[in-house]
Amino acid sequence: MSPITATAARVRFGELLRDATENDKTFVVEKNGRPAAVLMSIACYEALCKADRGARRGRAIEAARRFREEIERQNVGKTFPTPEEILDAARDERNEQIDTLLR
């Protein structure tokens, strides 16, 4: 990543855009000496977004696994209904509510 001032980026924008798209270069645009923005090709941006989505998905799956393990630890010896049983019970309840409304 190459740092560049905001003023220089404004003056050389076409050249930077060409470098980013044709040579996969990334530029950190600085304002008042601090990073303010990034200029990169859309291909690099999409790859970065895809990697981020994968990382977020992985963290969510890991959190769900830890949550399940904690519930299992807290409820040793207890049995829980299967997802199918839960759905069947919810459908039965919904059907009863509809029947009540139709009477």
Short mmCIF file of N, CA and C in Angstrom, two decimals:
data_model
loop_
_atom_site.label_atom_id
_atom_site.label_comp_id
_atom_site.label_asym_id
_atom_site.label_seq_id
_atom_site.Cartn_x
_atom_site.Cartn_y
_atom_site.Cartn_z
N MET A 1 0.84 -1.17 0.00
CA MET A 1 0.00 0.00 0.00
C MET A 1 0.89 1.23 0.00
N SER A 2 0.60 2.11 -0.90
CA SER A 2 1.38 3.34 -1.03
C SER A 2 0.61 4.51 -0.45
N PRO A 3 1.21 5.23 0.50
CA PRO A 3 0.53 6.42 1.03
C PRO A 3 0.64 7.58 0.05
N ILE A 4 -0.39 8.40 0.01
CA ILE A 4 -0.39 9.59 -0.85
C ILE A 4 -1.27 10.65 -0.19
N THR A 5 -0.88 11.88 -0.31
CA THR A 5 -1.68 12.95 0.29
C THR A 5 -2.96 13.14 -0.53
N ALA A 6 -3.97 13.70 0.11
CA ALA A 6 -5.24 13.95 -0.58
C ALA A 6 -5.03 14.90 -1.76
N THR A 7 -4.19 15.89 -1.58
CA THR A 7 -3.93 16.85 -2.67
C THR A 7 -3.27 16.15 -3.85
N ALA A 8 -2.26 15.33 -3.58
CA ALA A 8 -1.58 14.60 -4.65
C ALA A 8 -2.54 13.62 -5.33
N ALA A 9 -3.41 13.00 -4.55
CA ALA A 9 -4.38 12.07 -5.12
C ALA A 9 -5.34 12.80 -6.06
N ARG A 10 -5.74 14.00 -5.67
CA ARG A 10 -6.65 14.78 -6.51
C ARG A 10 -5.97 15.14 -7.83
N VAL A 11 -4.71 15.57 -7.74
CA VAL A 11 -3.96 15.98 -8.94
C VAL A 11 -3.68 14.79 -9.84
N ARG A 12 -3.35 13.64 -9.26
CA ARG A 12 -2.93 12.46 -10.04
C ARG A 12 -3.99 11.36 -10.10
N PHE A 13 -5.27 11.72 -9.90
CA PHE A 13 -6.31 10.70 -9.77
C PHE A 13 -6.35 9.72 -10.94
N GLY A 14 -6.31 10.22 -12.16
CA GLY A 14 -6.36 9.34 -13.33
C GLY A 14 -5.23 8.32 -13.33
N GLU A 15 -4.03 8.78 -13.02
CA GLU A 15 -2.86 7.90 -12.97
C GLU A 15 -3.01 6.86 -11.86
N LEU A 16 -3.49 7.29 -10.69
CA LEU A 16 -3.69 6.36 -9.56
C LEU A 16 -4.75 5.32 -9.90
N LEU A 17 -5.83 5.78 -10.51
CA LEU A 17 -6.91 4.86 -10.89
C LEU A 17 -6.40 3.81 -11.87
N ARG A 18 -5.61 4.24 -12.83
CA ARG A 18 -5.03 3.31 -13.81
C ARG A 18 -4.11 2.31 -13.10
N ASP A 19 -3.24 2.80 -12.19
CA ASP A 19 -2.34 1.92 -11.45
C ASP A 19 -3.14 0.92 -10.60
N ALA A 20 -4.21 1.38 -10.00
CA ALA A 20 -5.02 0.50 -9.16
C ALA A 20 -5.69 -0.58 -10.00
N THR A 21 -6.26 -0.20 -11.14
CA THR A 21 -7.01 -1.17 -11.94
C THR A 21 -6.11 -2.08 -12.78
N GLU A 22 -5.03 -1.53 -13.31
CA GLU A 22 -4.18 -2.33 -14.20
C GLU A 22 -3.07 -3.07 -13.48
N ASN A 23 -2.59 -2.52 -12.36
CA ASN A 23 -1.44 -3.11 -11.67
C ASN A 23 -1.76 -3.59 -10.26
N ASP A 24 -3.04 -3.61 -9.91
CA ASP A 24 -3.49 -4.04 -8.58
C ASP A 24 -2.77 -3.31 -7.45
N LYS A 25 -2.49 -2.03 -7.65
CA LYS A 25 -1.88 -1.23 -6.60
C LYS A 25 -2.97 -0.68 -5.69
N THR A 26 -2.63 -0.49 -4.43
CA THR A 26 -3.54 0.08 -3.45
C THR A 26 -2.89 1.33 -2.88
N PHE A 27 -3.69 2.38 -2.74
CA PHE A 27 -3.18 3.65 -2.24
C PHE A 27 -3.96 4.06 -0.99
N VAL A 28 -3.23 4.48 0.02
CA VAL A 28 -3.84 5.03 1.23
C VAL A 28 -3.78 6.54 1.11
N VAL A 29 -4.94 7.16 1.03
CA VAL A 29 -5.02 8.61 0.88
C VAL A 29 -5.02 9.23 2.27
N GLU A 30 -4.06 10.12 2.50
CA GLU A 30 -3.92 10.74 3.81
C GLU A 30 -4.40 12.18 3.79
N LYS A 31 -5.06 12.57 4.84
CA LYS A 31 -5.49 13.96 5.00
C LYS A 31 -4.96 14.43 6.35
N ASN A 32 -4.26 15.53 6.34
CA ASN A 32 -3.62 16.06 7.55
C ASN A 32 -2.70 15.02 8.20
N GLY A 33 -2.03 14.25 7.35
CA GLY A 33 -1.06 13.27 7.84
C GLY A 33 -1.65 11.98 8.38
N ARG A 34 -2.97 11.82 8.28
CA ARG A 34 -3.63 10.62 8.80
C ARG A 34 -4.34 9.88 7.68
N PRO A 35 -4.36 8.53 7.71
CA PRO A 35 -5.09 7.78 6.69
C PRO A 35 -6.57 8.15 6.70
N ALA A 36 -7.11 8.45 5.52
CA ALA A 36 -8.51 8.86 5.43
C ALA A 36 -9.33 7.99 4.49
N ALA A 37 -8.68 7.43 3.48
CA ALA A 37 -9.41 6.62 2.50
C ALA A 37 -8.42 5.69 1.80
N VAL A 38 -8.99 4.75 1.06
CA VAL A 38 -8.18 3.79 0.31
C VAL A 38 -8.67 3.77 -1.13
N LEU A 39 -7.76 3.74 -2.06
CA LEU A 39 -8.09 3.60 -3.49
C LEU A 39 -7.52 2.26 -3.93
N MET A 40 -8.42 1.38 -4.41
CA MET A 40 -8.00 0.05 -4.88
C MET A 40 -8.91 -0.37 -6.01
N SER A 41 -8.50 -1.39 -6.73
CA SER A 41 -9.32 -1.90 -7.83
C SER A 41 -10.57 -2.57 -7.26
N ILE A 42 -11.60 -2.65 -8.09
CA ILE A 42 -12.83 -3.32 -7.66
C ILE A 42 -12.56 -4.79 -7.39
N ALA A 43 -11.64 -5.40 -8.13
CA ALA A 43 -11.31 -6.81 -7.90
C ALA A 43 -10.73 -7.02 -6.51
N CYS A 44 -9.82 -6.11 -6.11
CA CYS A 44 -9.25 -6.20 -4.76
C CYS A 44 -10.32 -5.97 -3.70
N TYR A 45 -11.18 -4.99 -3.95
CA TYR A 45 -12.25 -4.69 -3.00
C TYR A 45 -13.19 -5.88 -2.83
N GLU A 46 -13.59 -6.49 -3.95
CA GLU A 46 -14.49 -7.64 -3.88
C GLU A 46 -13.84 -8.82 -3.16
N ALA A 47 -12.55 -9.04 -3.40
CA ALA A 47 -11.84 -10.12 -2.70
C ALA A 47 -11.79 -9.84 -1.20
N LEU A 48 -11.56 -8.59 -0.84
CA LEU A 48 -11.53 -8.20 0.56
C LEU A 48 -12.90 -8.41 1.21
N CYS A 49 -13.96 -8.03 0.52
CA CYS A 49 -15.32 -8.23 1.04
C CYS A 49 -15.64 -9.71 1.20
N LYS A 50 -15.24 -10.51 0.21
CA LYS A 50 -15.50 -11.95 0.27
C LYS A 50 -14.76 -12.57 1.46
N ALA A 51 -13.52 -12.18 1.66
CA ALA A 51 -12.75 -12.70 2.79
C ALA A 51 -13.39 -12.29 4.11
N ASP A 52 -13.89 -11.06 4.17
CA ASP A 52 -14.54 -10.58 5.40
C ASP A 52 -15.82 -11.36 5.68
N ARG A 53 -16.62 -11.60 4.62
CA ARG A 53 -17.85 -12.38 4.82
C ARG A 53 -17.52 -13.78 5.32
N GLY A 54 -16.49 -14.39 4.76
CA GLY A 54 -16.09 -15.73 5.19
C GLY A 54 -15.63 -15.73 6.64
N ALA A 55 -14.89 -14.70 7.03
CA ALA A 55 -14.42 -14.61 8.41
C ALA A 55 -15.59 -14.40 9.36
N ARG A 56 -16.54 -13.53 8.97
CA ARG A 56 -17.71 -13.29 9.82
C ARG A 56 -18.54 -14.56 9.96
N ARG A 57 -18.70 -15.31 8.87
CA ARG A 57 -19.46 -16.56 8.91
C ARG A 57 -18.77 -17.55 9.85
N GLY A 58 -17.46 -17.64 9.72
CA GLY A 58 -16.70 -18.55 10.58
C GLY A 58 -16.84 -18.19 12.05
N ARG A 59 -16.80 -16.88 12.37
CA ARG A 59 -16.97 -16.44 13.76
C ARG A 59 -18.37 -16.75 14.27
N ALA A 60 -19.38 -16.58 13.41
CA ALA A 60 -20.75 -16.87 13.81
C ALA A 60 -20.94 -18.36 14.07
N ILE A 61 -20.38 -19.19 13.22
CA ILE A 61 -20.48 -20.64 13.41
C ILE A 61 -19.78 -21.05 14.70
N GLU A 62 -18.62 -20.49 14.95
CA GLU A 62 -17.89 -20.81 16.18
C GLU A 62 -18.67 -20.37 17.41
N ALA A 63 -19.28 -19.19 17.37
CA ALA A 63 -20.07 -18.70 18.50
C ALA A 63 -21.27 -19.61 18.74
N ALA A 64 -21.92 -20.05 17.67
CA ALA A 64 -23.06 -20.96 17.80
C ALA A 64 -22.62 -22.29 18.40
N ARG A 65 -21.46 -22.79 17.99
CA ARG A 65 -20.94 -24.05 18.54
C ARG A 65 -20.67 -23.92 20.04
N ARG A 66 -20.03 -22.80 20.43
CA ARG A 66 -19.75 -22.59 21.86
C ARG A 66 -21.04 -22.46 22.66
N PHE A 67 -22.03 -21.77 22.10
CA PHE A 67 -23.33 -21.59 22.76
C PHE A 67 -24.00 -22.95 22.96
N ARG A 68 -23.97 -23.79 21.93
CA ARG A 68 -24.57 -25.11 22.04
C ARG A 68 -23.86 -25.94 23.12
N GLU A 69 -22.54 -25.90 23.13
CA GLU A 69 -21.79 -26.65 24.14
C GLU A 69 -22.14 -26.17 25.55
N GLU A 70 -22.29 -24.87 25.73
CA GLU A 70 -22.65 -24.32 27.04
C GLU A 70 -24.04 -24.79 27.47
N ILE A 71 -24.99 -24.77 26.54
CA ILE A 71 -26.34 -25.25 26.85
C ILE A 71 -26.31 -26.73 27.22
N GLU A 72 -25.53 -27.51 26.47
CA GLU A 72 -25.43 -28.94 26.77
C GLU A 72 -24.82 -29.16 28.16
N ARG A 73 -23.81 -28.37 28.52
CA ARG A 73 -23.18 -28.50 29.85
C ARG A 73 -24.18 -28.16 30.96
N GLN A 74 -24.99 -27.14 30.73
CA GLN A 74 -25.95 -26.72 31.75
C GLN A 74 -27.15 -27.66 31.86
N ASN A 75 -27.36 -28.47 30.87
CA ASN A 75 -28.56 -29.31 30.84
C ASN A 75 -28.24 -30.79 30.68
N VAL A 76 -27.18 -31.24 31.33
CA VAL A 76 -26.78 -32.64 31.23
C VAL A 76 -27.93 -33.53 31.70
N GLY A 77 -28.22 -34.54 30.91
CA GLY A 77 -29.26 -35.51 31.27
C GLY A 77 -30.65 -35.11 30.82
N LYS A 78 -30.85 -33.90 30.41
CA LYS A 78 -32.17 -33.47 29.93
C LYS A 78 -32.29 -33.79 28.44
N THR A 79 -33.51 -34.06 28.02
CA THR A 79 -33.75 -34.29 26.61
C THR A 79 -34.52 -33.10 26.03
N PHE A 80 -34.27 -32.82 24.80
CA PHE A 80 -34.92 -31.70 24.14
C PHE A 80 -35.60 -32.21 22.87
N PRO A 81 -36.69 -31.54 22.48
CA PRO A 81 -37.37 -31.98 21.26
C PRO A 81 -36.51 -31.73 20.03
N THR A 82 -36.74 -32.52 19.02
CA THR A 82 -36.03 -32.34 17.76
C THR A 82 -36.61 -31.11 17.05
N PRO A 83 -35.90 -30.58 16.08
CA PRO A 83 -36.45 -29.46 15.32
C PRO A 83 -37.79 -29.80 14.67
N GLU A 84 -37.92 -31.05 14.20
CA GLU A 84 -39.18 -31.46 13.59
C GLU A 84 -40.32 -31.42 14.58
N GLU A 85 -40.06 -31.88 15.82
CA GLU A 85 -41.10 -31.86 16.86
C GLU A 85 -41.49 -30.43 17.21
N ILE A 86 -40.53 -29.55 17.26
CA ILE A 86 -40.82 -28.14 17.55
C ILE A 86 -41.69 -27.55 16.44
N LEU A 87 -41.33 -27.83 15.19
CA LEU A 87 -42.12 -27.31 14.06
C LEU A 87 -43.53 -27.89 14.06
N ASP A 88 -43.65 -29.19 14.34
CA ASP A 88 -44.98 -29.81 14.40
C ASP A 88 -45.84 -29.17 15.48
N ALA A 89 -45.26 -28.91 16.64
CA ALA A 89 -46.01 -28.28 17.73
C ALA A 89 -46.43 -26.86 17.35
N ALA A 90 -45.55 -26.13 16.69
CA ALA A 90 -45.88 -24.77 16.26
C ALA A 90 -46.99 -24.79 15.22
N ARG A 91 -46.95 -25.76 14.32
CA ARG A 91 -48.02 -25.88 13.31
C ARG A 91 -49.35 -26.22 13.96
N ASP A 92 -49.30 -27.14 14.93
CA ASP A 92 -50.54 -27.51 15.64
C ASP A 92 -51.13 -26.28 16.34
N GLU A 93 -50.29 -25.51 17.01
CA GLU A 93 -50.76 -24.31 17.71
C GLU A 93 -51.35 -23.31 16.72
N ARG A 94 -50.67 -23.11 15.60
CA ARG A 94 -51.17 -22.19 14.57
C ARG A 94 -52.52 -22.66 14.03
N ASN A 95 -52.66 -23.97 13.78
CA ASN A 95 -53.91 -24.50 13.26
C ASN A 95 -55.04 -24.31 14.26
N GLU A 96 -54.75 -24.50 15.54
CA GLU A 96 -55.76 -24.28 16.58
C GLU A 96 -56.20 -22.81 16.61
N GLN A 97 -55.26 -21.91 16.46
CA GLN A 97 -55.58 -20.48 16.45
C GLN A 97 -56.46 -20.14 15.24
N ILE A 98 -56.13 -20.70 14.10
CA ILE A 98 -56.93 -20.45 12.89
C ILE A 98 -58.34 -21.01 13.08
N ASP A 99 -58.44 -22.22 13.63
CA ASP A 99 -59.76 -22.83 13.87
C ASP A 99 -60.59 -21.95 14.80
N THR A 100 -59.95 -21.42 15.83
CA THR A 100 -60.66 -20.55 16.78
C THR A 100 -61.17 -19.29 16.10
N LEU A 101 -60.36 -18.72 15.24
CA LEU A 101 -60.76 -17.51 14.52
C LEU A 101 -61.91 -17.76 13.54
N LEU A 102 -61.94 -18.95 12.97
CA LEU A 102 -62.97 -19.27 11.97
C LEU A 102 -64.31 -19.67 12.58
N ARG A 103 -64.36 -19.89 13.86
CA ARG A 103 -65.62 -20.32 14.50
C ARG A 103 -66.53 -19.18 14.75
#
